Short mmCIF file of C-alpha atoms and ligand atoms in Angstrom, two decimals:
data_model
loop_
_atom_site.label_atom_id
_atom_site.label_comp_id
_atom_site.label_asym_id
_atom_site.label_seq_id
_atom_site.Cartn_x
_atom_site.Cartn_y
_atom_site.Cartn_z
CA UNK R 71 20.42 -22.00 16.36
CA UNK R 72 17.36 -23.66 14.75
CA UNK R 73 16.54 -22.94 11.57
CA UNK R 74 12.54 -21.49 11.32
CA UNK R 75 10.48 -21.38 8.26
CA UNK R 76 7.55 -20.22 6.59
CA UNK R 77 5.13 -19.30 3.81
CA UNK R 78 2.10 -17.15 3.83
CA UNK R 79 -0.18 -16.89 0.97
CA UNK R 80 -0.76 -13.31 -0.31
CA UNK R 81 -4.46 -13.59 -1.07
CA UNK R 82 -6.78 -10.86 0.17
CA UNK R 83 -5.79 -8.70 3.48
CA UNK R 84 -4.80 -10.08 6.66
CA UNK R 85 -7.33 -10.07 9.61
CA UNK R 86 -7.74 -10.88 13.31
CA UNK R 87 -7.59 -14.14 13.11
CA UNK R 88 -4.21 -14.34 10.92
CA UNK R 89 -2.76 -11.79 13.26
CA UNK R 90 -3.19 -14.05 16.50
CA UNK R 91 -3.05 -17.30 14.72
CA UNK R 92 -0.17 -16.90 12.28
CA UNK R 93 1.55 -13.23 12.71
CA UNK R 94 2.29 -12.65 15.85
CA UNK R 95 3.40 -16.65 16.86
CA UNK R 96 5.98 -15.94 13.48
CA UNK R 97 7.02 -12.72 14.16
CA UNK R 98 7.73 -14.04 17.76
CA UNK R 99 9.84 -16.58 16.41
CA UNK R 100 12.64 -14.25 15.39
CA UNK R 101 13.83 -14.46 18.66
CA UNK R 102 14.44 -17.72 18.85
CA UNK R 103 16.48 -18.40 16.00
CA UNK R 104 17.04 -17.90 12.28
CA UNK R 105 13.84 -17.53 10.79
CA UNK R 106 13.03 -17.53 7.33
CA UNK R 107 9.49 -16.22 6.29
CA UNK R 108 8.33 -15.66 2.50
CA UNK R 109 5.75 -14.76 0.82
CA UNK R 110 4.05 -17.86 -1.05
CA UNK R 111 3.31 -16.38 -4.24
CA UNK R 112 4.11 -19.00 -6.46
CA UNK R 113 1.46 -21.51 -4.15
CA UNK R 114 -1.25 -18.36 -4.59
CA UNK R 115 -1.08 -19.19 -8.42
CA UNK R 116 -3.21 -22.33 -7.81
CA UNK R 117 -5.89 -19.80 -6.88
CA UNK R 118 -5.08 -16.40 -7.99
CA UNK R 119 -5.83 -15.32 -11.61
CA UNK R 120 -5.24 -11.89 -11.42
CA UNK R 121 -1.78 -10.35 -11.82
CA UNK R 122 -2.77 -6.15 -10.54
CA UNK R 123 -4.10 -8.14 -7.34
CA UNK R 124 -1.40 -11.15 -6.28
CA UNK R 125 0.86 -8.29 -7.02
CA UNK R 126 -1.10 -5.95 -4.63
CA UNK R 127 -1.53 -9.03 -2.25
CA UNK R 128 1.93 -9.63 -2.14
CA UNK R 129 2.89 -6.00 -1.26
CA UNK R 130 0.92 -5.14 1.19
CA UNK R 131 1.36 -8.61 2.98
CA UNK R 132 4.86 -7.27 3.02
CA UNK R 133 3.73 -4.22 4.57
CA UNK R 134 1.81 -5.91 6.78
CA UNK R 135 4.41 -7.99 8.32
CA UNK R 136 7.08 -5.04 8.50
CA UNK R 137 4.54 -3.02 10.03
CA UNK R 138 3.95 -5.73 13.11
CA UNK R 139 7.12 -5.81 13.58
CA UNK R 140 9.12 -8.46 11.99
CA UNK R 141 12.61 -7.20 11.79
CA UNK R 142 14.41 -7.68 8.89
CA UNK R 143 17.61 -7.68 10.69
CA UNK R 144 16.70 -10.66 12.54
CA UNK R 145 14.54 -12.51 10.18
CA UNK R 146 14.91 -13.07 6.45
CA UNK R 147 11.65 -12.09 4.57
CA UNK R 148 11.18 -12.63 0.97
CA UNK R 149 9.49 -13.28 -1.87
CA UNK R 150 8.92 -16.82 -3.06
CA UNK R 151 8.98 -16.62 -6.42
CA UNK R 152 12.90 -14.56 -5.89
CA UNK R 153 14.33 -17.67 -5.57
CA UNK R 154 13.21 -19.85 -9.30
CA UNK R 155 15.98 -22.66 -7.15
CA UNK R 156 13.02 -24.01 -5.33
CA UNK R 157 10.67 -24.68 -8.50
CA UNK R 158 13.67 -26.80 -9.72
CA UNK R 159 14.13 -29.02 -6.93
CA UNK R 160 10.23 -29.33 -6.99
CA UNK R 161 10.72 -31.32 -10.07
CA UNK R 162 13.89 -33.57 -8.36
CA UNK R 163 11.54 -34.08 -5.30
CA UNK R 164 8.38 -34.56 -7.59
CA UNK R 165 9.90 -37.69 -9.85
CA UNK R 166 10.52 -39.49 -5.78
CA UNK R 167 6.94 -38.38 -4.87
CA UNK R 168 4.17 -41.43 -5.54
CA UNK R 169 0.44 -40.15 -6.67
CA UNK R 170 -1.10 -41.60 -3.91
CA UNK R 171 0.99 -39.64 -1.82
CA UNK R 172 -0.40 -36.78 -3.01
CA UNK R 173 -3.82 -38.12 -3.69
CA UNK R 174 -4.32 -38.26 0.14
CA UNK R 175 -3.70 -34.54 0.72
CA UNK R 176 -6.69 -32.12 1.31
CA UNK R 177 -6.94 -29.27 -0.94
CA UNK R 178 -6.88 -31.86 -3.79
CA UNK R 179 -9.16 -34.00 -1.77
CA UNK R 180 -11.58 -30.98 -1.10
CA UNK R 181 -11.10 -29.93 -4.89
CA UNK R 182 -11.93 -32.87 -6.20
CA UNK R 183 -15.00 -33.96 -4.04
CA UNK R 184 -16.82 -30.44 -4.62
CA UNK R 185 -16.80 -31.62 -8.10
CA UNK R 186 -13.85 -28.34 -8.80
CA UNK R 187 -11.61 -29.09 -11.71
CA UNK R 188 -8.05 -29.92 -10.23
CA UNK R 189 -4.75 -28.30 -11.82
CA UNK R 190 -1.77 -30.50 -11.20
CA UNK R 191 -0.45 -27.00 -9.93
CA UNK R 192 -3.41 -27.79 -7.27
CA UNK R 193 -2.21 -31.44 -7.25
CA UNK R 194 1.72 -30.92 -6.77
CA UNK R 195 1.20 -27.88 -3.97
CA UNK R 196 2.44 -30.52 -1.20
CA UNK R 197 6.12 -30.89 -3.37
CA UNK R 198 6.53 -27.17 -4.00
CA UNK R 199 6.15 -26.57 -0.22
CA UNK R 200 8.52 -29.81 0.59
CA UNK R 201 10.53 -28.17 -1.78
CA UNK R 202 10.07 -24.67 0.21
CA UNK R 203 10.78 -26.54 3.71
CA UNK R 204 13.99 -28.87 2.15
CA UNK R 205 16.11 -26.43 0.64
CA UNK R 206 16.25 -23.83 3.26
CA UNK R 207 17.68 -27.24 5.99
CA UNK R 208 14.59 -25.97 8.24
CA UNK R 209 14.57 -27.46 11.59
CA UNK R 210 11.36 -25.62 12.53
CA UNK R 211 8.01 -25.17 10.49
CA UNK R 212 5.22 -23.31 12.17
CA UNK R 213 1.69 -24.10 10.70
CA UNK R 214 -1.53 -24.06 10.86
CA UNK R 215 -3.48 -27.36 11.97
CA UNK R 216 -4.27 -27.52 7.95
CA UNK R 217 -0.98 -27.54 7.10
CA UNK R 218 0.29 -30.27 9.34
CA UNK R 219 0.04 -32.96 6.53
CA UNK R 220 1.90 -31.18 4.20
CA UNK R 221 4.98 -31.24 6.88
CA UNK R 222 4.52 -34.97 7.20
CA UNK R 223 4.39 -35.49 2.92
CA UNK R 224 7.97 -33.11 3.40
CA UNK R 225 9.04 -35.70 5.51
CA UNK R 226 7.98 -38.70 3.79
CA UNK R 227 9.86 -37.48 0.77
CA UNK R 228 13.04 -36.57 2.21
CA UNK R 229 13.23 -39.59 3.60
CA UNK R 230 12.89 -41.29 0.18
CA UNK R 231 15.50 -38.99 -0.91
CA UNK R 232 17.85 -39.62 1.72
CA UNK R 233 17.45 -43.45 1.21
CA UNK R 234 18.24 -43.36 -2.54
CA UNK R 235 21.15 -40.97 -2.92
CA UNK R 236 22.70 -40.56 0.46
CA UNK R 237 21.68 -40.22 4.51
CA UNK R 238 22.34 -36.86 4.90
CA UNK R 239 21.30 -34.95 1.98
CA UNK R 240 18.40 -33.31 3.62
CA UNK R 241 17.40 -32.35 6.91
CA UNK R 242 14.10 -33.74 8.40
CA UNK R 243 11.82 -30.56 9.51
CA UNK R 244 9.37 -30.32 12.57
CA UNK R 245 6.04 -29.07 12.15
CA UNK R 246 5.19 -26.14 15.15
CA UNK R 247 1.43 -26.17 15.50
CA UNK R 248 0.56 -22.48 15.46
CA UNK R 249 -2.39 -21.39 17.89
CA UNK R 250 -5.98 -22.95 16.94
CA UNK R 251 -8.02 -19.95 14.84
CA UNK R 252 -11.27 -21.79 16.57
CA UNK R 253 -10.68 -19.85 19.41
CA UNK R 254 -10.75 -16.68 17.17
CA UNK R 255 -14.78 -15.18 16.80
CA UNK R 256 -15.33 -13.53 13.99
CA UNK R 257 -18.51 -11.07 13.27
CA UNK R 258 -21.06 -13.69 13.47
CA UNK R 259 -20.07 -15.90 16.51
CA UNK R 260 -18.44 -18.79 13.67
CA UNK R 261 -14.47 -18.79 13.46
CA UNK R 262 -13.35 -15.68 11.85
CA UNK R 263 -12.42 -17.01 8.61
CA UNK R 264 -12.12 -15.14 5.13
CA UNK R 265 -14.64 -17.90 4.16
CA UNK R 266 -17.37 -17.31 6.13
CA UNK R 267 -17.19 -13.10 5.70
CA UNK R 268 -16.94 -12.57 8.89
CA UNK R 269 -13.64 -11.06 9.34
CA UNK R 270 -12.35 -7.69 11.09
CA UNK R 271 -9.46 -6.84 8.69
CA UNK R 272 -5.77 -5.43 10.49
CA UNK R 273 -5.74 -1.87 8.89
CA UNK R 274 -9.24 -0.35 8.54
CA UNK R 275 -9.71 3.42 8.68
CA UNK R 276 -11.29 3.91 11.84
CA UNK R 277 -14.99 4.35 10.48
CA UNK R 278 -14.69 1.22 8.64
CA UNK R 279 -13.96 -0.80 12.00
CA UNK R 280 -15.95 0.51 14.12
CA UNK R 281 -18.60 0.05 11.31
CA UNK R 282 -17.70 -3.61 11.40
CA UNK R 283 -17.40 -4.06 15.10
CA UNK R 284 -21.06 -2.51 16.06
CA UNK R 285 -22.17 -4.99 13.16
CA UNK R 286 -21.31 -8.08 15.40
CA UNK R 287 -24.07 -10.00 15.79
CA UNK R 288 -25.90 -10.61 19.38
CA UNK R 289 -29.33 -11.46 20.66
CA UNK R 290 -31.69 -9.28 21.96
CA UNK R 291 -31.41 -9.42 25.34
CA UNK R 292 -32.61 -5.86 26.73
CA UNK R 293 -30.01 -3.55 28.66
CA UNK R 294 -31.44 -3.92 31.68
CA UNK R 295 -30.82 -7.54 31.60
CA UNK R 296 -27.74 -10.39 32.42
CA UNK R 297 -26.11 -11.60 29.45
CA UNK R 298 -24.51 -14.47 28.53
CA UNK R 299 -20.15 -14.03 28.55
CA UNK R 300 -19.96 -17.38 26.88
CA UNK R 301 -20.88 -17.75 23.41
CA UNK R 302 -20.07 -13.37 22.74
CA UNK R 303 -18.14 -13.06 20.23
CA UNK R 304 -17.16 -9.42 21.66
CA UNK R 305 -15.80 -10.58 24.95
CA UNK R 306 -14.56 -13.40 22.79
CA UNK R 307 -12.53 -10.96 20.79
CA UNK R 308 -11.83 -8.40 23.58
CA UNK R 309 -10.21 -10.89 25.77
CA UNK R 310 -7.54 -10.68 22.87
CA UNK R 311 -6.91 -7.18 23.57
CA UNK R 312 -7.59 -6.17 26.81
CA UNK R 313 -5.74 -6.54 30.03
CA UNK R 314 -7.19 -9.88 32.50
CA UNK R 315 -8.72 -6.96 34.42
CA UNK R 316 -10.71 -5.64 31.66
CA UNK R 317 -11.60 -8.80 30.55
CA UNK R 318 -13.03 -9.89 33.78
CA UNK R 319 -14.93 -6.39 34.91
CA UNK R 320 -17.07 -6.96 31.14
CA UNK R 321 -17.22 -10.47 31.84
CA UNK R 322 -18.90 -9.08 35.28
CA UNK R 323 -21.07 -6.41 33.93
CA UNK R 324 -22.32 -9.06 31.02
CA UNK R 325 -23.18 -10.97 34.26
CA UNK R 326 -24.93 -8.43 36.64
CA UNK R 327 -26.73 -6.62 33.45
CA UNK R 328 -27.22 -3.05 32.88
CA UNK R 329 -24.98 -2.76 30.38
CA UNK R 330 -25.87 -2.73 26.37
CA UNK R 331 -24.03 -4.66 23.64
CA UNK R 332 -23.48 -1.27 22.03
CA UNK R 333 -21.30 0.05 25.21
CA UNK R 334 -19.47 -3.45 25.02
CA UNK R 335 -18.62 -3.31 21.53
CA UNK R 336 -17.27 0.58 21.89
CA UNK R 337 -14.80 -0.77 24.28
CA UNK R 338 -13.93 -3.38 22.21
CA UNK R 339 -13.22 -0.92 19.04
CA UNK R 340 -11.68 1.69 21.51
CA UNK R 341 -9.24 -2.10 22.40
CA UNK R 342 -8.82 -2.87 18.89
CA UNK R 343 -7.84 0.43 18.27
CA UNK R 344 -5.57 1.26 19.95
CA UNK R 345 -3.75 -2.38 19.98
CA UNK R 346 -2.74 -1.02 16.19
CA UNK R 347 -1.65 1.96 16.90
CA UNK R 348 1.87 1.50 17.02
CA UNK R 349 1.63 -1.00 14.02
CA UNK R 350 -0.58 1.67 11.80
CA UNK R 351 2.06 4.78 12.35
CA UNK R 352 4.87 2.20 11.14
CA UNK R 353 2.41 1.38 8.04
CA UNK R 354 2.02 4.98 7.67
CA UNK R 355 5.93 5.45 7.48
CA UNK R 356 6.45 2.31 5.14
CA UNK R 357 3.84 3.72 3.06
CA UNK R 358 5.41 6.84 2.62
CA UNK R 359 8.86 4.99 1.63
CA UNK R 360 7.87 2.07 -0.44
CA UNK R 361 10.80 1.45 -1.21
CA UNK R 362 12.04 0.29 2.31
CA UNK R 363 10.20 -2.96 1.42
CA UNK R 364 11.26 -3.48 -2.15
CA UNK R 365 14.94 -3.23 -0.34
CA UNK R 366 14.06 -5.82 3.03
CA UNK R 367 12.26 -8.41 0.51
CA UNK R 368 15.77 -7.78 -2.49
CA UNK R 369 18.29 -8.46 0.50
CA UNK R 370 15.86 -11.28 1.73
CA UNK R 371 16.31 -13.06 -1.05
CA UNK R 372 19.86 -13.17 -1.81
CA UNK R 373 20.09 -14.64 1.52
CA UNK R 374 17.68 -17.00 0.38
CA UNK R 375 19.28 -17.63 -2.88
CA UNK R 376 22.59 -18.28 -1.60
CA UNK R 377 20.95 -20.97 1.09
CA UNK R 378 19.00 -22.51 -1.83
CA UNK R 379 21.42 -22.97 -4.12
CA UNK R 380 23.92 -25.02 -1.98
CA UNK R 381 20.90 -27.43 -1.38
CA UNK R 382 19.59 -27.65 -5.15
CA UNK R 383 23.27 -28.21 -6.51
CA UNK R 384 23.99 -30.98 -3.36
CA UNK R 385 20.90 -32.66 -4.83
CA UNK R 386 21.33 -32.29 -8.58
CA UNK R 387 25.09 -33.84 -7.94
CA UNK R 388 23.83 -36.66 -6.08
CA UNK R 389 21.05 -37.51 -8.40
CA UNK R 390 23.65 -37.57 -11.32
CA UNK R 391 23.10 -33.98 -13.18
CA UNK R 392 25.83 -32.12 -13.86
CA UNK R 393 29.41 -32.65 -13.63
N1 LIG K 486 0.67 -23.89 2.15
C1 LIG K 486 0.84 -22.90 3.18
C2 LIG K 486 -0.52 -22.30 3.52
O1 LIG K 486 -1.43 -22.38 2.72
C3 LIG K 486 1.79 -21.80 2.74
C4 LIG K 486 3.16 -22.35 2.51
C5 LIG K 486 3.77 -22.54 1.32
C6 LIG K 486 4.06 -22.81 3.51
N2 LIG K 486 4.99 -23.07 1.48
C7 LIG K 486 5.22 -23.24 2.82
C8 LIG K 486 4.02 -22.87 4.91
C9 LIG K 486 6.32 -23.77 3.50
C10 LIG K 486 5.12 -23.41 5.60
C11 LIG K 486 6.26 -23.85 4.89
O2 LIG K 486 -0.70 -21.74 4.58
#
């Protein structure tokens, strides 16, 4: 059974886009063999200053997750920072890593050519997440597009490692190239994307989204008239939740005309909706019994630790610490 892993960062509530491009894929993954997911608190540091929020990140990330159905008796979710193993073979990786390794990676790169002051936290992010990928023997590593590199620096060091101190000290992961978020609209026709403000957050109370969703911007073309289906962001989105039938009669009636933009984007909130639903009534429950999550992400991580400490002390021995 391959062994799946990954880290989300807890920074700011999940949306759409997350949901199709990260969530779902993940919590599909569970099926296919032992997955692994945490929460990357440790890697939200870099950006994260405030301890009341990562804190509130974190737990209702958890929530989230629980609530769209990963199961935590197939799938081992925990927190990062549960499991202090992995910031310690960061350093064993990190003295094997060369600078311009890490020079060529791209949130430095971005940091450092918007003129941002770098921290080596900021800097070292690709070893903490080789360190994340190595000591869990992951097979599997679904990512984002953006995240690709950082699989490729994992390999690049294991291999050092491996060459060094012995062939089969750690396992060589494959990145799994989650679903483009390109394909994902957000409010304003641009990819939904927490940087461009244009995102339709999971959980709203229903005023809130529907709020949001008759804010989506469109042109002005008159009721009476044909629209265009190709560029709207709310067919764009409703495609997501509607059956191909749907899709195709307000693909149609954006064709023939007649219909408004406000009747379109009611049946997208009335899709949106009631896609949730399900999801929000296990939030509700979870939310009523908070501690149902403190005990899935406790038992996650004594799985974790257990895994994580057979690879740290395999590496320590072979590097010459200890006895
Ligand atoms: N860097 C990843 C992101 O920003 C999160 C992450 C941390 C991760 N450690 C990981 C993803 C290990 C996969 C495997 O999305």
């Amino acid at each position: 059974m391959p062994r799946i892993l990954s880290g989300i960062k807890p920074t700011g509530r999940l949306h759409i886009g997350n949901y199709f491009g990260m969530m779902r894929p993940a919590i599909g993954w569970q099926e296919k063999g032992d997955a692994l997911y945490f929460i990357a608190d440790y890697h939200a540091l870099t950006t994260v200053t405030d301890p009341a929020k990562l804190r509130a990140d974190s737990l209702s990330l958890a929530i989230d997750f629980l609530a769209c159905g990963l199961d935590p008796a197939k799938a081992t979710f925990f927190r990062q920072s549960d499991v202090p193993e992995v910031t310690e073979l960061t350093w064993l990786l990190s003295v094997l890593t060369p600078m311009a390794l890490l020079e060529r990676c791209h949130a430095y790169k971005d940091a450092l050519a918007r003129g941002l002051p770098a921290s080596h936290g900021l800097f070292a992010y690709p070893v903490l997440m080789a360190s994340d990928i190595l000591i869990y023997d992951s097979d599997i590593v679904p990512v984002g597009r953006d995240q690709k590199q950082h699989v490729e620096v994992t390999r690049d060091i294991a291999i050092k490692l491996n060459e060094l101190y012995g062939a089969d000290l750690l396992k060589l992961p494959e990145p799994s190239i989650l679903p483009d978020l390109a394909t994902i609209p957000g409010l304003d026709g641009q990819k939904m994307s927490k940087s461009y403000g244009n995102t339709i957050e999971l959980f709203l109370e229903e005023k809130t989204l529907k709020k949001k969703i008759m804010g989506i911007v469109t042109d002005s073309t008159p009721v009476e008239s044909p629209k265009n289906p190709e560029q709207s962001s709310i067919l764009g989105l409703y495609r997501l939740f509607a059956t191909p039938e749907d899709t195709a009669r307000m693909e149609a009636e954006f064709r023939a005309g007649g219909v408004g933009y406000g009747d379109f984007k009611k049946r997208l909130f009335g899709a949106v909706w009631e896609h949730f639903a399900p999801a929000r009534a296990r939030r509700a429950e979870i939310e009523r019994d908070p501690a149902i999550v403190g005990e899935v992400l406790r038992r996650g991580a004594e799985r974790a630790r257990s895994l994580a400490g057979e690879t740290l002390s395999r590496v320590r021995r072979a590097m010459g610490l200890g006895r």
